[in-house]
């Protein structure tokens, strides 16, 4: 529930990511995830070769992804950081090609400023920082200079330790507060307000109950007035609900994505683009009352 006095900022009309201005308010934008890693929790090793990663990104664009996001470091629970030069070596050739070949924004999942600067030099349109600027403003300064979009994600702890004993008073209030503060920091570092999105970080220092509570009350996060991204795709809390392994969580992913969209999320981050795009289109048609 929103308490009295909670700022109820107007919803953003567009999300600006460098070469692209993505309209909000129509069907939710589906973000396709391409992990160029050996160890990501659901698709590790699948696109380690740059050619395979680009092929996968092209397929996602053809399936209706509004953005693709390339990752070179897994943040699964227990993961250790990858050195910046190794992360850059994995993603730079992929980003270089995709920026030239795709007609949608190309984002990168990194929290390291040197990696961010290198991929912005290659023309990337969006940075996704799972630490929400916990390492200082350098990444936001780089995003601001380039006019790139910036997603700020909430995490309690670090991937190495975050799932040991996540603790909150009220998880939704704390996550919303932290995201509001991070967004203000990004603006102070030079990122345009219309280029900032926030993400509650499902699974990042959160129990299954915390994740479900965040989805149940997502409108309170949306009340920040920033575009909200949600990434539930194939995550362990869906496995806990469905008693299903990672390769059998598609319906859970779609249900969580649909719930997030109905609560006001503008961007849904998934590995299975085509079914999520179709869900988003039908939800938008219901909202319009017309096919
Ligand atoms: N989830 C993952 C990674 N990055 N970024 C945002 N903004 N939101 C998320 O929910 C999110 C994220 C974890 O998923 P994935 O990238 O598939 O796995 P891994 O970190 O193992 O590469």
Coordinates of C-alpha atoms and ligand atoms in Angstrom, one line a residue:
X1 CA 0.0 0.0 0.0
X2 CA 1.2 3.5 -0.7
X3 CA 1.4 5.5 2.4
X4 CA 0.1 9.1 2.6
X5 CA 2.6 11.5 1.2
X6 CA 4.3 9.0 -1.1
X7 CA 5.4 11.0 -4.2
X8 CA 3.2 9.8 -7.1
X9 CA 5.2 11.2 -10.0
X10 CA 3.7 11.1 -13.4
X11 CA 4.7 8.1 -15.5
X12 CA 7.5 8.8 -18.0
X13 CA 6.4 9.0 -21.7
X14 CA 9.6 7.7 -23.3
X15 CA 12.9 6.1 -22.4
X16 CA 15.8 7.7 -24.2
X17 CA 18.8 5.5 -25.1
X18 CA 21.3 7.4 -27.2
X19 CA 20.3 6.7 -30.8
X20 CA 16.8 5.7 -29.9
X21 CA 13.8 7.1 -28.0
X22 CA 11.6 4.3 -26.9
X23 CA 7.9 5.2 -26.5
X24 CA 6.3 4.0 -23.2
X25 CA 2.6 3.5 -22.7
X26 CA 2.1 1.0 -25.5
X27 CA 2.9 -2.7 -25.2
X28 CA 5.7 -3.2 -22.5
X29 CA 9.1 -3.3 -24.1
X30 CA 10.8 -6.7 -24.1
X31 CA 14.5 -6.8 -23.4
X32 CA 16.3 -9.9 -24.8
X33 CA 19.2 -11.2 -22.7
X34 CA 22.3 -12.6 -24.5
X35 CA 24.9 -13.8 -22.0
X36 CA 28.4 -14.2 -23.4
X37 CA 29.5 -16.1 -20.4
X38 CA 30.5 -19.7 -19.6
X39 CA 28.5 -19.8 -16.3
X40 CA 25.2 -17.8 -16.5
X41 CA 22.5 -19.5 -14.5
X42 CA 20.2 -20.3 -17.4
X43 CA 22.0 -19.9 -20.7
X44 CA 25.7 -20.0 -19.7
X45 CA 27.9 -21.3 -22.5
X46 CA 25.2 -21.0 -25.1
X47 CA 26.5 -17.9 -26.8
X48 CA 30.1 -17.8 -25.7
X49 CA 31.3 -17.5 -29.3
X50 CA 30.7 -14.0 -30.7
X51 CA 29.1 -15.3 -33.8
X52 CA 26.6 -17.4 -31.8
X53 CA 25.9 -14.4 -29.5
X54 CA 25.2 -12.1 -32.5
X55 CA 23.0 -14.8 -34.1
X56 CA 21.0 -15.1 -30.9
X57 CA 20.6 -11.3 -30.7
X58 CA 19.4 -11.1 -34.3
X59 CA 16.8 -13.9 -33.6
X60 CA 15.6 -11.9 -30.5
X61 CA 15.2 -8.7 -32.6
X62 CA 13.2 -10.7 -35.2
X63 CA 11.0 -12.0 -32.4
X64 CA 10.1 -8.5 -31.4
X65 CA 12.6 -7.5 -28.7
X66 CA 12.7 -3.7 -28.2
X67 CA 16.2 -3.9 -26.9
X68 CA 18.9 -6.5 -26.6
X69 CA 21.2 -6.7 -23.6
X70 CA 24.6 -8.3 -23.7
X71 CA 26.3 -9.6 -20.6
X72 CA 29.9 -10.7 -20.0
X73 CA 29.8 -11.5 -16.3
X74 CA 27.3 -13.8 -14.5
X75 CA 25.7 -12.4 -11.4
X76 CA 24.1 -15.6 -10.3
X77 CA 24.2 -16.3 -6.6
X78 CA 27.7 -17.3 -5.6
X79 CA 29.3 -15.8 -8.8
X80 CA 32.7 -14.1 -8.5
X81 CA 33.6 -10.9 -10.4
X82 CA 35.3 -11.3 -13.8
X83 CA 38.3 -9.0 -14.4
X84 CA 37.4 -6.0 -16.5
X85 CA 39.7 -6.9 -19.4
X86 CA 38.2 -10.4 -19.6
X87 CA 34.6 -9.0 -19.5
X88 CA 35.5 -6.5 -22.3
X89 CA 37.2 -9.3 -24.3
X90 CA 33.9 -11.3 -24.2
X91 CA 31.5 -8.5 -25.1
X92 CA 33.3 -5.9 -27.2
X93 CA 33.2 -7.9 -30.5
X94 CA 29.5 -8.7 -30.0
X95 CA 28.5 -5.1 -29.2
X96 CA 30.6 -3.7 -32.1
X97 CA 28.7 -5.9 -34.5
X98 CA 25.3 -5.6 -33.1
X99 CA 25.4 -1.7 -32.9
X100 CA 26.0 -1.8 -36.7
X101 CA 23.6 -4.6 -37.6
X102 CA 20.5 -4.2 -35.4
X103 CA 17.9 -1.5 -35.6
X104 CA 17.1 -1.6 -31.9
X105 CA 19.1 -0.3 -28.9
X106 CA 22.0 -2.5 -27.8
X107 CA 22.6 -2.5 -24.0
X108 CA 25.3 -4.0 -21.8
X109 CA 25.0 -5.5 -18.3
X110 CA 28.0 -4.1 -16.5
X111 CA 28.8 -2.3 -13.3
X112 CA 32.4 -1.6 -14.2
X113 CA 33.1 1.9 -15.4
X114 CA 36.1 0.9 -17.6
X115 CA 34.0 -1.7 -19.4
X116 CA 31.2 0.8 -19.7
X117 CA 33.5 3.4 -21.3
X118 CA 34.9 0.9 -23.8
X119 CA 31.5 -0.3 -24.9
X120 CA 30.1 3.2 -25.1
X121 CA 33.1 4.0 -27.5
X122 CA 31.7 1.1 -29.6
X123 CA 28.3 2.8 -29.8
X124 CA 26.3 0.9 -27.1
X125 CA 23.0 2.6 -26.3
X126 CA 22.3 1.4 -22.8
X127 CA 24.1 0.4 -19.6
X128 CA 22.5 -1.9 -17.0
X129 CA 24.2 -1.5 -13.6
X130 CA 23.1 -4.2 -11.2
X131 CA 24.9 -2.3 -8.4
X132 CA 22.9 0.9 -8.9
X133 CA 26.1 3.0 -8.8
X134 CA 27.4 1.4 -5.6
X135 CA 31.0 1.8 -7.0
X136 CA 30.7 5.5 -7.5
X137 CA 29.4 7.9 -10.1
X138 CA 31.9 7.1 -12.9
X139 CA 29.6 4.8 -14.8
X140 CA 26.8 7.4 -14.7
X141 CA 29.2 10.1 -15.8
X142 CA 30.1 8.0 -18.9
X143 CA 26.4 7.2 -19.6
X144 CA 25.5 10.9 -19.3
X145 CA 28.3 12.0 -21.6
X146 CA 27.2 9.5 -24.3
X147 CA 23.4 10.2 -23.8
X148 CA 23.0 6.5 -23.2
X149 CA 20.1 4.9 -21.2
X150 CA 20.9 3.7 -17.7
X151 CA 19.1 1.0 -15.8
X152 CA 19.7 1.1 -12.0
X153 CA 19.1 -2.2 -10.3
X154 CA 18.6 -2.9 -6.6
X155 CA 20.8 -5.5 -4.9
X156 CA 21.4 -6.3 -1.2
X157 CA 25.0 -7.4 -0.8
X158 CA 27.0 -8.8 -3.7
X159 CA 26.4 -11.8 -6.0
X160 CA 29.0 -13.8 -4.0
X161 CA 27.1 -13.5 -0.7
X162 CA 23.6 -12.0 -1.4
X163 CA 21.5 -15.1 -0.9
X164 CA 23.0 -16.1 2.5
X165 CA 20.5 -14.3 4.7
X166 CA 18.7 -11.4 2.9
X167 CA 16.9 -9.2 5.5
X168 CA 14.5 -6.3 5.2
X169 CA 12.0 -4.5 7.3
X170 CA 9.6 -3.8 4.4
X171 CA 11.3 -4.9 1.2
X172 CA 9.2 -2.8 -1.1
X173 CA 9.7 0.4 0.9
X174 CA 13.5 -0.2 1.1
X175 CA 13.9 -1.1 -2.5
X176 CA 11.9 1.9 -3.7
X177 CA 13.9 4.2 -1.4
X178 CA 17.2 2.9 -2.6
X179 CA 16.2 3.2 -6.3
X180 CA 15.0 6.7 -5.8
X181 CA 18.3 7.7 -4.2
X182 CA 20.3 6.0 -7.0
X183 CA 18.3 7.7 -9.7
X184 CA 18.9 11.1 -8.0
X185 CA 22.7 10.2 -8.0
X186 CA 22.6 9.4 -11.7
X187 CA 20.9 12.7 -12.5
X188 CA 23.5 14.5 -10.4
X189 CA 26.3 12.8 -12.4
X190 CA 24.8 14.0 -15.6
X191 CA 22.3 11.4 -16.9
X192 CA 19.1 13.0 -18.4
X193 CA 16.0 12.1 -16.3
X194 CA 14.4 10.5 -19.4
X195 CA 17.3 8.1 -19.8
X196 CA 17.0 6.6 -16.3
X197 CA 15.1 3.4 -15.5
X198 CA 15.0 1.4 -12.3
X199 CA 14.7 -2.3 -11.5
X200 CA 13.8 -4.0 -8.2
X201 CA 16.4 -6.7 -8.8
X202 CA 14.4 -9.9 -8.3
X203 CA 16.7 -12.6 -6.9
X204 CA 19.5 -10.2 -5.9
X205 CA 19.7 -10.5 -2.1
X206 CA 16.1 -11.5 -1.8
X207 CA 14.2 -14.6 -0.7
X208 CA 11.3 -16.0 -2.8
X209 CA 8.9 -14.2 -0.4
X210 CA 10.7 -10.9 -1.0
X211 CA 10.5 -11.4 -4.8
X212 CA 6.8 -12.2 -4.7
X213 CA 6.1 -9.3 -2.4
X214 CA 8.0 -6.9 -4.8
X215 CA 5.9 -8.2 -7.7
X216 CA 2.7 -8.1 -5.7
X217 CA 3.3 -4.4 -4.8
X218 CA 5.2 -3.3 -7.9
X219 CA 3.0 -0.3 -8.3
X220 CA 4.7 1.2 -5.3
X221 CA 8.1 1.1 -7.2
X222 CA 6.4 2.4 -10.3
X223 CA 5.2 5.4 -8.2
X224 CA 8.8 6.7 -8.4
X225 CA 7.7 7.9 -11.9
X226 CA 10.7 6.3 -13.6
X227 CA 10.4 3.5 -16.2
X228 CA 10.6 0.2 -14.3
X229 CA 12.3 -2.9 -15.6
X230 CA 11.6 -6.3 -14.2
X231 CA 13.7 -9.4 -14.7
X232 CA 12.0 -12.6 -13.4
X233 CA 13.1 -14.8 -16.3
X234 CA 13.7 -18.4 -15.2
X235 CA 14.7 -17.3 -11.7
X236 CA 14.9 -19.6 -8.7
X237 CA 11.8 -18.2 -7.0
X238 CA 9.7 -19.4 -10.0
X239 CA 11.4 -22.7 -9.5
X240 CA 10.3 -22.7 -5.9
X241 CA 6.7 -22.0 -6.8
X242 CA 6.5 -24.5 -9.7
X243 CA 9.0 -27.0 -8.3
X244 CA 10.6 -26.9 -11.7
X245 CA 14.2 -26.8 -12.9
X246 CA 15.6 -23.8 -14.7
X247 CA 14.8 -25.2 -18.2
X248 CA 11.1 -25.6 -17.2
X249 CA 10.1 -22.1 -16.0
X250 CA 8.7 -20.5 -19.1
X251 CA 5.1 -20.2 -17.9
X252 CA 6.4 -18.8 -14.6
X253 CA 8.4 -16.3 -16.5
X254 CA 5.4 -15.2 -18.5
X255 CA 3.1 -15.1 -15.5
X256 CA 5.6 -12.9 -13.5
X257 CA 6.2 -10.7 -16.6
X258 CA 2.4 -10.3 -17.1
X259 CA 1.9 -9.4 -13.4
X260 CA 4.7 -6.9 -13.6
X261 CA 3.3 -5.3 -16.7
X262 CA -0.2 -5.1 -15.1
X263 CA 1.4 -3.3 -12.1
X264 CA 3.1 -0.8 -14.4
X265 CA 6.4 -2.2 -15.5
X266 CA 7.6 -0.7 -18.8
X267 CA 10.4 -3.2 -19.6
X268 CA 10.6 -6.9 -19.1
X269 CA 13.9 -8.6 -19.3
X270 CA 13.7 -12.2 -20.6
X271 CA 15.6 -15.0 -22.3
X272 CA 12.5 -16.2 -24.2
X273 CA 11.5 -13.2 -26.3
X274 CA 8.8 -14.4 -28.6
X275 CA 6.3 -15.6 -26.0
X276 CA 6.8 -12.5 -23.8
X277 CA 6.3 -10.2 -26.7
X278 CA 3.0 -11.9 -27.5
X279 CA 1.9 -11.7 -23.8
X280 CA 2.8 -7.9 -23.8
X281 CA 0.8 -7.3 -27.0
X282 CA -2.3 -9.0 -25.7
X283 CA -2.1 -7.1 -22.4
X284 CA -1.8 -3.8 -24.3
X285 CA -4.8 -4.8 -26.5
X286 CA -6.9 -5.5 -23.3
X287 CA -5.8 -2.1 -21.9
X288 CA -6.9 -0.4 -25.1
X289 CA -10.0 -2.4 -25.5
X290 CA -9.2 -3.0 -29.1
X291 CA -7.2 -5.5 -31.1
Ligands
LIG1 N1 19.0 -10.3 -13.7 C1 20.2 -10.9 -14.0 C2 21.3 -10.1 -14.5 N2 21.1 -8.8 -14.7 N3 19.8 -6.9 -14.6 C3 18.6 -6.3 -14.3 N4 18.5 -4.9 -14.5 N5 17.6 -7.0 -13.8 C4 17.7 -8.3 -13.5 O1 16.7 -8.9 -13.0 C5 18.9 -9.0 -13.9 C6 20.0 -8.2 -14.4 C7 20.4 -12.4 -13.9 O2 20.0 -13.0 -15.0 P1 21.0 -13.5 -16.2 O3 21.6 -12.3 -16.8 O4 20.3 -14.4 -17.2 O5 22.0 -14.5 -15.5 P2 23.5 -14.3 -15.1 O6 23.6 -13.2 -14.1 O7 23.8 -15.7 -14.4 O8 24.3 -14.1 -16.3

